Amino acid sequence: MKIVVLGGAGLMGRIAVKDLAASEGPQQVVIADRDTELARQVVELLPHGRSKVSIVHTDVTDRDKLVDTLRGADAVLNAVHYYFNLEVMRACLEVGAHYTDLGGLFHLTRKQLELHDEFAAAGLTAVLCMGSAPGVPNVQARYAADRLDTIESIRIYDGILPLAGDDVRFGYAIPTIIDELVMPPMVYRDGQFVEEEPLAGEEDYWFEPPVGMLRCHLSLHSEVATLPISFKDKGIRECFFKINYWGMSPEAFAKVKLLADLGFAGAEPVEVKGVQVKPRDMLVTLLADYIPPLDAFVQEPADPTHWTKEIVTEIRGTSDGQPRTYRMGTLTPIGSLPTGVAPSIAAQWLAAGRVQGQGVFAPEVALDPVPFFDELAERGIFTRVSVTETISH
């Protein structure tokens, strides 16, 4: 089994590489990244399976090089920025490789789904949106949907324990966080996709301690792009995704928001001393100093039950005519861990032929929930289910 991880030296890619290297299935794990020196450092830090990991210099904007890199892969785990998802998928079609990624931030995900017929005709399978969120919430929703006759709403809450005070730390791709900050979130309401204002819909939500009560807000996410379609036949009327300032404290987030409000998140070039500069490019470059240290991805938690993140999906519906609500909560002691582990599991299932059907699918369609949650549990990521129903005679 050969699995290529595009962007394997990045924040999320390196977590996936660690999991793939430690797993029994893959015989070859390829880190395909444009920063080969960083990739080399990642390999040196791997605690297990280092000998089966190789490195190849790849730039996804170089079509020929990308195709050459992916040739011979059983599955491709795309951990580069979501802007390039379509190009990577088309390269997978050319070389005959299965595909998974971390999400397309709603709008691109919908475009990716349009490649369904091409993947099906090629006998290939693509599982989109397989990170922490999207990814885990989709499979949570599937677990409940299998046990409900109708679904009224699917509400997703991503709670991340923030650092104390106003310390700024980005747990995943800074460009994606900036996009989520400035782009209007989409919700599904009364059978329609509706655009909301950024940061709208604030509410306090209670997560498993020590995460506790956090202020959450709407954010643009791919779960909302697929869940209402996947469960349309069950009558779903509402779906949204909320997060607590992308894991930052309100004080830390205020710093980042101020920069965005002042125009530093803008994508249009401005002239600075005769040079055209995109403000967001400069912002992303400066904020790169505020990411976890390289060796964070191999550090083990001091307390494996000291949760720093809970991904919650509440699914309201009916069973046998009676109202029933499922609360699915997936807990991890390391907030970024599921974002790399979940696509590793999906890539291994794809390469092993464990995902049924050919075409392009959302996680809730492609993956069997119970074995998926079992595999997460083997890696210290646990899912709890609570069911609320009315006793009637």
Short mmCIF file of C-alpha atoms in Angstrom, two decimals:
data_model
loop_
_atom_site.label_atom_id
_atom_site.label_comp_id
_atom_site.label_asym_id
_atom_site.label_seq_id
_atom_site.Cartn_x
_atom_site.Cartn_y
_atom_site.Cartn_z
CA MET A 1 0.00 0.00 0.00
CA LYS A 2 1.48 3.32 -1.13
CA ILE A 3 0.00 6.58 0.14
CA VAL A 4 1.20 10.01 -0.98
CA VAL A 5 0.64 12.91 1.42
CA LEU A 6 0.64 16.22 -0.44
CA GLY A 7 1.77 18.92 1.96
CA GLY A 8 3.05 16.21 4.27
CA ALA A 9 5.45 18.59 6.02
CA GLY A 10 2.68 21.05 6.92
CA LEU A 11 0.82 21.44 10.21
CA MET A 12 -1.84 18.84 9.45
CA GLY A 13 0.06 16.80 6.89
CA ARG A 14 2.79 15.87 9.36
CA ILE A 15 0.20 14.49 11.80
CA ALA A 16 -1.21 12.32 9.01
CA VAL A 17 2.30 11.16 8.10
CA LYS A 18 2.98 10.20 11.71
CA ASP A 19 -0.22 8.13 11.83
CA LEU A 20 0.40 6.48 8.47
CA ALA A 21 3.98 5.61 9.40
CA ALA A 22 2.82 4.01 12.65
CA SER A 23 0.02 2.03 10.97
CA GLU A 24 0.47 -1.53 9.71
CA GLY A 25 -1.29 -1.08 6.35
CA PRO A 26 0.94 1.33 4.41
CA GLN A 27 4.23 -0.05 3.13
CA GLN A 28 5.21 3.26 1.53
CA VAL A 29 4.39 6.75 2.78
CA VAL A 30 5.54 9.63 0.57
CA ILE A 31 5.84 13.17 1.86
CA ALA A 32 5.28 15.32 -1.23
CA ASP A 33 6.10 18.89 -0.29
CA ARG A 34 7.84 21.92 -1.75
CA ASP A 35 9.83 22.33 1.49
CA THR A 36 12.01 19.23 1.48
CA GLU A 37 14.20 20.45 4.35
CA LEU A 38 11.15 20.77 6.59
CA ALA A 39 10.00 17.35 5.39
CA ARG A 40 13.39 15.90 6.36
CA GLN A 41 13.01 17.33 9.87
CA VAL A 42 9.52 15.81 10.09
CA VAL A 43 10.87 12.37 9.20
CA GLU A 44 13.67 12.65 11.78
CA LEU A 45 11.08 13.33 14.49
CA LEU A 46 8.85 10.36 13.64
CA PRO A 47 8.74 7.90 16.56
CA HIS A 48 7.68 4.90 14.43
CA GLY A 49 7.89 3.71 10.82
CA ARG A 50 10.57 6.13 9.71
CA SER A 51 12.09 3.64 7.29
CA LYS A 52 9.00 3.47 5.08
CA VAL A 53 8.72 7.25 4.66
CA SER A 54 10.29 8.96 1.66
CA ILE A 55 10.39 12.57 0.48
CA VAL A 56 9.82 14.04 -2.95
CA HIS A 57 9.92 17.71 -3.91
CA THR A 58 6.52 18.69 -5.31
CA ASP A 59 4.77 21.93 -6.16
CA VAL A 60 1.07 21.39 -6.85
CA THR A 61 1.12 24.30 -9.30
CA ASP A 62 3.48 22.27 -11.54
CA ARG A 63 1.04 19.94 -13.27
CA ASP A 64 3.59 17.56 -14.79
CA LYS A 65 5.54 17.23 -11.56
CA LEU A 66 2.34 16.66 -9.60
CA VAL A 67 1.24 13.85 -11.91
CA ASP A 68 4.66 12.21 -11.74
CA THR A 69 4.58 12.37 -7.94
CA LEU A 70 1.15 10.76 -7.67
CA ARG A 71 1.76 8.01 -10.20
CA GLY A 72 1.71 4.59 -8.54
CA ALA A 73 -0.10 5.76 -5.41
CA ASP A 74 -2.98 3.67 -4.11
CA ALA A 75 -4.40 6.74 -2.38
CA VAL A 76 -3.57 10.44 -2.18
CA LEU A 77 -4.06 12.42 1.01
CA ASN A 78 -4.27 16.06 0.00
CA ALA A 79 -3.16 18.29 2.88
CA VAL A 80 -2.22 21.37 0.85
CA HIS A 81 -4.33 24.51 0.88
CA TYR A 82 -7.87 23.87 -0.29
CA TYR A 83 -7.50 26.27 -3.23
CA PHE A 84 -5.75 23.45 -5.12
CA ASN A 85 -8.23 20.63 -4.43
CA LEU A 86 -9.65 20.49 -7.94
CA GLU A 87 -6.22 20.38 -9.58
CA VAL A 88 -5.12 17.55 -7.30
CA MET A 89 -8.33 15.61 -7.95
CA ARG A 90 -7.82 15.89 -11.72
CA ALA A 91 -4.25 14.64 -11.31
CA CYS A 92 -5.60 11.65 -9.36
CA LEU A 93 -7.95 10.92 -12.24
CA GLU A 94 -5.01 10.94 -14.63
CA VAL A 95 -2.90 8.50 -12.61
CA GLY A 96 -5.72 6.31 -11.25
CA ALA A 97 -5.40 7.07 -7.52
CA HIS A 98 -8.09 7.30 -4.86
CA TYR A 99 -8.36 10.69 -3.13
CA THR A 100 -9.15 12.34 0.20
CA ASP A 101 -8.66 15.87 1.56
CA LEU A 102 -9.33 18.11 4.55
CA GLY A 103 -12.22 20.10 3.07
CA GLY A 104 -13.07 22.79 0.54
CA LEU A 105 -14.65 25.50 2.70
CA PHE A 106 -18.20 24.96 1.36
CA HIS A 107 -17.99 26.54 -2.09
CA LEU A 108 -15.07 24.54 -3.46
CA THR A 109 -16.49 21.36 -1.93
CA ARG A 110 -19.61 21.80 -4.05
CA LYS A 111 -17.45 22.14 -7.17
CA GLN A 112 -15.49 19.03 -6.22
CA LEU A 113 -18.69 17.01 -5.99
CA GLU A 114 -19.27 17.77 -9.67
CA LEU A 115 -16.39 15.39 -10.49
CA HIS A 116 -18.46 12.44 -9.26
CA ASP A 117 -19.19 10.99 -12.70
CA GLU A 118 -15.57 11.27 -13.81
CA PHE A 119 -14.31 9.42 -10.74
CA ALA A 120 -17.03 6.79 -11.09
CA ALA A 121 -16.18 6.23 -14.76
CA ALA A 122 -12.52 5.79 -13.80
CA GLY A 123 -13.41 3.27 -11.08
CA LEU A 124 -12.01 5.61 -8.43
CA THR A 125 -13.29 6.91 -5.11
CA ALA A 126 -12.83 10.33 -3.56
CA VAL A 127 -13.84 11.08 0.03
CA LEU A 128 -13.95 14.83 0.56
CA CYS A 129 -13.73 16.86 3.76
CA MET A 130 -11.98 14.29 5.95
CA GLY A 131 -10.33 16.43 8.60
CA SER A 132 -11.36 17.08 12.16
CA ALA A 133 -14.17 19.38 11.08
CA PRO A 134 -15.35 18.80 8.45
CA GLY A 135 -14.94 15.06 8.72
CA VAL A 136 -15.74 13.88 12.22
CA PRO A 137 -19.07 15.82 12.43
CA ASN A 138 -20.18 14.29 9.14
CA VAL A 139 -19.64 10.76 10.44
CA GLN A 140 -21.28 11.70 13.76
CA ALA A 141 -24.34 12.83 11.82
CA ARG A 142 -24.38 9.57 9.86
CA TYR A 143 -24.33 7.55 13.10
CA ALA A 144 -27.47 9.32 14.31
CA ALA A 145 -29.14 9.36 10.89
CA ASP A 146 -28.89 5.56 10.75
CA ARG A 147 -31.00 5.48 13.91
CA LEU A 148 -33.56 8.16 13.07
CA ASP A 149 -36.54 8.04 10.72
CA THR A 150 -36.57 11.80 10.22
CA ILE A 151 -34.07 14.60 10.83
CA GLU A 152 -35.11 18.13 11.70
CA SER A 153 -31.72 19.72 12.34
CA ILE A 154 -27.98 19.08 12.46
CA ARG A 155 -26.09 21.58 14.60
CA ILE A 156 -22.31 21.39 14.85
CA TYR A 157 -20.19 22.98 17.58
CA ASP A 158 -16.38 22.86 17.50
CA GLY A 159 -15.00 23.71 20.94
CA ILE A 160 -11.26 24.25 21.39
CA LEU A 161 -9.73 25.09 24.78
CA PRO A 162 -7.98 28.43 24.19
CA LEU A 163 -4.66 29.56 25.59
CA ALA A 164 -4.89 31.81 28.62
CA GLY A 165 -4.86 35.55 28.17
CA ASP A 166 -4.25 37.17 24.80
CA ASP A 167 -1.60 34.78 23.44
CA VAL A 168 -2.18 34.14 19.73
CA ARG A 169 -1.64 30.61 18.42
CA PHE A 170 -2.97 29.11 15.17
CA GLY A 171 -3.70 25.40 15.28
CA TYR A 172 -4.22 24.96 11.55
CA ALA A 173 -3.69 26.72 8.21
CA ILE A 174 -3.58 30.48 8.69
CA PRO A 175 -4.96 31.29 5.19
CA THR A 176 -7.98 29.09 5.91
CA ILE A 177 -8.61 30.79 9.26
CA ILE A 178 -8.45 34.19 7.56
CA ASP A 179 -10.92 33.01 4.92
CA GLU A 180 -13.30 31.79 7.62
CA LEU A 181 -12.93 35.13 9.40
CA VAL A 182 -13.86 37.31 6.43
CA MET A 183 -16.05 35.11 4.20
CA PRO A 184 -19.81 34.95 4.89
CA PRO A 185 -20.81 31.67 6.56
CA MET A 186 -23.47 29.56 4.91
CA VAL A 187 -26.30 27.92 6.84
CA TYR A 188 -29.15 25.68 5.76
CA ARG A 189 -32.49 27.01 6.97
CA ASP A 190 -36.02 25.97 6.02
CA GLY A 191 -34.73 23.96 3.09
CA GLN A 192 -32.56 26.75 1.66
CA PHE A 193 -28.88 27.69 1.78
CA VAL A 194 -28.62 31.14 3.36
CA GLU A 195 -25.65 33.50 3.63
CA GLU A 196 -24.98 35.08 7.03
CA GLU A 197 -22.62 37.78 8.25
CA PRO A 198 -19.15 36.68 9.44
CA LEU A 199 -19.14 35.90 13.19
CA ALA A 200 -22.95 35.96 13.34
CA GLY A 201 -25.06 33.64 15.48
CA GLU A 202 -23.03 33.92 18.68
CA GLU A 203 -24.10 31.66 21.52
CA ASP A 204 -22.55 30.13 24.63
CA TYR A 205 -22.22 26.36 24.38
CA TRP A 206 -21.23 23.87 27.08
CA PHE A 207 -18.51 21.38 26.16
CA GLU A 208 -17.10 18.50 28.16
CA PRO A 209 -14.81 19.82 30.95
CA PRO A 210 -12.17 21.12 31.08
CA VAL A 211 -13.16 22.73 27.77
CA GLY A 212 -16.32 24.05 29.42
CA MET A 213 -18.46 26.99 28.34
CA LEU A 214 -17.30 28.75 25.20
CA ARG A 215 -18.72 31.52 23.03
CA CYS A 216 -19.26 30.09 19.54
CA HIS A 217 -20.16 31.74 16.25
CA LEU A 218 -21.05 30.74 12.70
CA SER A 219 -18.21 29.98 10.32
CA LEU A 220 -18.06 28.96 6.67
CA HIS A 221 -17.61 25.18 6.59
CA SER A 222 -18.12 22.22 4.27
CA GLU A 223 -20.36 20.16 6.54
CA VAL A 224 -23.18 22.54 5.63
CA ALA A 225 -22.50 21.92 1.93
CA THR A 226 -23.08 18.15 2.11
CA LEU A 227 -25.19 17.12 5.11
CA PRO A 228 -28.44 18.77 3.92
CA ILE A 229 -28.04 17.02 0.57
CA SER A 230 -27.10 13.64 2.02
CA PHE A 231 -30.07 13.62 4.41
CA LYS A 232 -32.58 15.53 2.32
CA ASP A 233 -34.87 12.50 2.19
CA LYS A 234 -35.14 12.57 5.98
CA GLY A 235 -36.62 16.07 5.84
CA ILE A 236 -33.75 18.11 7.27
CA ARG A 237 -34.63 21.79 7.73
CA GLU A 238 -31.60 23.25 9.50
CA CYS A 239 -27.82 22.80 9.49
CA PHE A 240 -25.03 25.06 10.73
CA PHE A 241 -21.43 24.99 11.97
CA LYS A 242 -20.13 27.07 14.89
CA ILE A 243 -16.67 27.41 16.44
CA ASN A 244 -15.12 29.42 19.27
CA TYR A 245 -12.92 31.97 17.49
CA TRP A 246 -10.86 29.16 15.89
CA GLY A 247 -9.51 28.15 19.30
CA MET A 248 -8.39 31.63 20.34
CA SER A 249 -9.44 33.44 23.47
CA PRO A 250 -11.67 36.48 22.88
CA GLU A 251 -8.69 38.69 23.77
CA ALA A 252 -6.37 36.96 21.30
CA PHE A 253 -9.01 36.92 18.59
CA ALA A 254 -9.56 40.67 19.02
CA LYS A 255 -5.97 41.23 17.86
CA VAL A 256 -6.46 39.21 14.69
CA LYS A 257 -9.85 40.74 13.96
CA LEU A 258 -8.43 44.24 14.31
CA LEU A 259 -5.87 43.48 11.61
CA ALA A 260 -8.63 42.17 9.34
CA ASP A 261 -10.83 45.19 10.03
CA LEU A 262 -7.93 47.47 9.11
CA GLY A 263 -7.66 45.80 5.71
CA PHE A 264 -4.76 43.41 6.24
CA ALA A 265 -6.90 40.44 5.17
CA GLY A 266 -7.59 42.00 1.78
CA ALA A 267 -6.80 39.99 -1.35
CA GLU A 268 -6.52 42.96 -3.73
CA PRO A 269 -2.96 44.23 -4.31
CA VAL A 270 -1.94 47.64 -3.00
CA GLU A 271 1.13 49.62 -4.03
CA VAL A 272 3.83 49.95 -1.38
CA LYS A 273 6.89 51.97 -2.45
CA GLY A 274 6.33 51.00 -6.06
CA VAL A 275 5.72 47.32 -5.33
CA GLN A 276 2.34 45.57 -5.63
CA VAL A 277 1.59 43.68 -2.40
CA LYS A 278 -1.47 41.70 -1.35
CA PRO A 279 -2.20 42.64 2.28
CA ARG A 280 -3.29 39.11 3.17
CA ASP A 281 -0.03 37.66 1.82
CA MET A 282 1.91 39.91 4.17
CA LEU A 283 -0.44 39.07 7.04
CA VAL A 284 -0.10 35.32 6.49
CA THR A 285 3.69 35.67 6.38
CA LEU A 286 3.84 37.63 9.63
CA LEU A 287 1.41 35.34 11.45
CA ALA A 288 3.48 32.28 10.52
CA ASP A 289 5.49 32.95 13.69
CA TYR A 290 2.40 32.07 15.73
CA ILE A 291 2.06 28.37 14.98
CA PRO A 292 3.02 25.44 17.22
CA PRO A 293 6.69 24.37 17.24
CA LEU A 294 7.70 21.67 14.78
CA ASP A 295 8.00 18.91 17.37
CA ALA A 296 4.47 19.52 18.72
CA PHE A 297 3.08 16.84 16.41
CA VAL A 298 5.06 14.07 18.15
CA GLN A 299 4.47 15.21 21.72
CA GLU A 300 2.26 12.98 23.84
CA PRO A 301 -0.28 14.55 26.22
CA ALA A 302 0.68 14.55 29.90
CA ASP A 303 -2.88 13.49 30.70
CA PRO A 304 -4.65 11.59 27.89
CA THR A 305 -8.06 12.46 29.37
CA HIS A 306 -7.38 16.19 29.75
CA TRP A 307 -9.55 17.19 26.82
CA THR A 308 -8.53 20.27 24.84
CA LYS A 309 -11.15 19.90 22.12
CA GLU A 310 -14.65 18.50 21.72
CA ILE A 311 -16.36 18.21 18.36
CA VAL A 312 -20.11 18.09 18.97
CA THR A 313 -22.92 17.35 16.56
CA GLU A 314 -26.51 17.56 17.77
CA ILE A 315 -28.97 15.74 15.54
CA ARG A 316 -32.66 16.31 16.23
CA GLY A 317 -35.30 14.10 14.65
CA THR A 318 -37.79 11.35 15.29
CA SER A 319 -37.72 7.58 15.69
CA ASP A 320 -40.94 5.56 15.59
CA GLY A 321 -42.82 8.84 15.64
CA GLN A 322 -41.19 10.04 18.88
CA PRO A 323 -38.84 13.05 19.17
CA ARG A 324 -35.23 12.06 19.76
CA THR A 325 -31.99 14.03 19.93
CA TYR A 326 -28.50 12.58 19.59
CA ARG A 327 -25.54 14.47 21.02
CA MET A 328 -22.33 13.10 19.53
CA GLY A 329 -19.17 14.39 21.22
CA THR A 330 -15.68 13.45 20.03
CA LEU A 331 -12.95 14.31 22.53
CA THR A 332 -9.20 14.67 22.09
CA PRO A 333 -6.36 15.76 24.39
CA ILE A 334 -4.58 17.36 21.42
CA GLY A 335 -6.80 19.67 19.40
CA SER A 336 -5.10 19.22 16.03
CA LEU A 337 -4.83 15.43 16.31
CA PRO A 338 -8.13 14.47 14.60
CA THR A 339 -7.39 16.74 11.64
CA GLY A 340 -4.44 14.55 10.68
CA VAL A 341 -5.66 11.20 11.98
CA ALA A 342 -9.10 11.22 10.31
CA PRO A 343 -7.75 11.60 6.75
CA SER A 344 -5.08 8.99 7.50
CA ILE A 345 -7.83 6.51 8.35
CA ALA A 346 -9.78 7.47 5.21
CA ALA A 347 -6.71 7.14 2.99
CA GLN A 348 -5.93 3.70 4.39
CA TRP A 349 -9.53 2.57 3.91
CA LEU A 350 -9.48 3.84 0.32
CA ALA A 351 -6.20 2.09 -0.46
CA ALA A 352 -7.45 -1.15 1.10
CA GLY A 353 -10.77 -1.09 -0.77
CA ARG A 354 -12.81 -0.62 2.41
CA VAL A 355 -14.82 2.30 0.98
CA GLN A 356 -17.70 1.01 -1.13
CA GLY A 357 -18.70 2.63 -4.41
CA GLN A 358 -16.97 4.73 -7.04
CA GLY A 359 -17.34 8.47 -7.40
CA VAL A 360 -16.97 11.54 -5.20
CA PHE A 361 -18.57 11.31 -1.76
CA ALA A 362 -18.97 13.20 1.48
CA PRO A 363 -17.79 11.39 4.64
CA GLU A 364 -21.34 10.71 5.83
CA VAL A 365 -21.99 8.75 2.65
CA ALA A 366 -18.67 6.93 2.36
CA LEU A 367 -17.65 5.84 5.85
CA ASP A 368 -19.12 3.31 8.27
CA PRO A 369 -19.38 5.22 11.58
CA VAL A 370 -18.72 2.51 14.18
CA PRO A 371 -15.43 1.17 12.71
CA PHE A 372 -14.33 4.77 12.11
CA PHE A 373 -14.94 5.77 15.73
CA ASP A 374 -13.27 2.55 16.87
CA GLU A 375 -10.14 3.50 14.96
CA LEU A 376 -10.18 7.01 16.43
CA ALA A 377 -10.47 5.47 19.90
CA GLU A 378 -7.39 3.34 19.25
CA ARG A 379 -5.54 6.63 18.81
CA GLY A 380 -6.88 8.23 22.00
CA ILE A 381 -9.75 10.12 20.36
CA PHE A 382 -13.02 9.06 21.98
CA THR A 383 -16.64 9.57 20.95
CA ARG A 384 -19.51 9.70 23.42
CA VAL A 385 -23.17 9.43 22.53
CA SER A 386 -26.11 10.69 24.56
CA VAL A 387 -29.74 10.32 23.51
CA THR A 388 -32.58 12.52 24.74
CA GLU A 389 -36.11 11.26 24.33
CA THR A 390 -39.48 11.63 26.00
CA ILE A 391 -40.92 8.75 27.98
CA SER A 392 -44.49 8.18 26.86
CA HIS A 393 -47.11 5.51 27.53
#
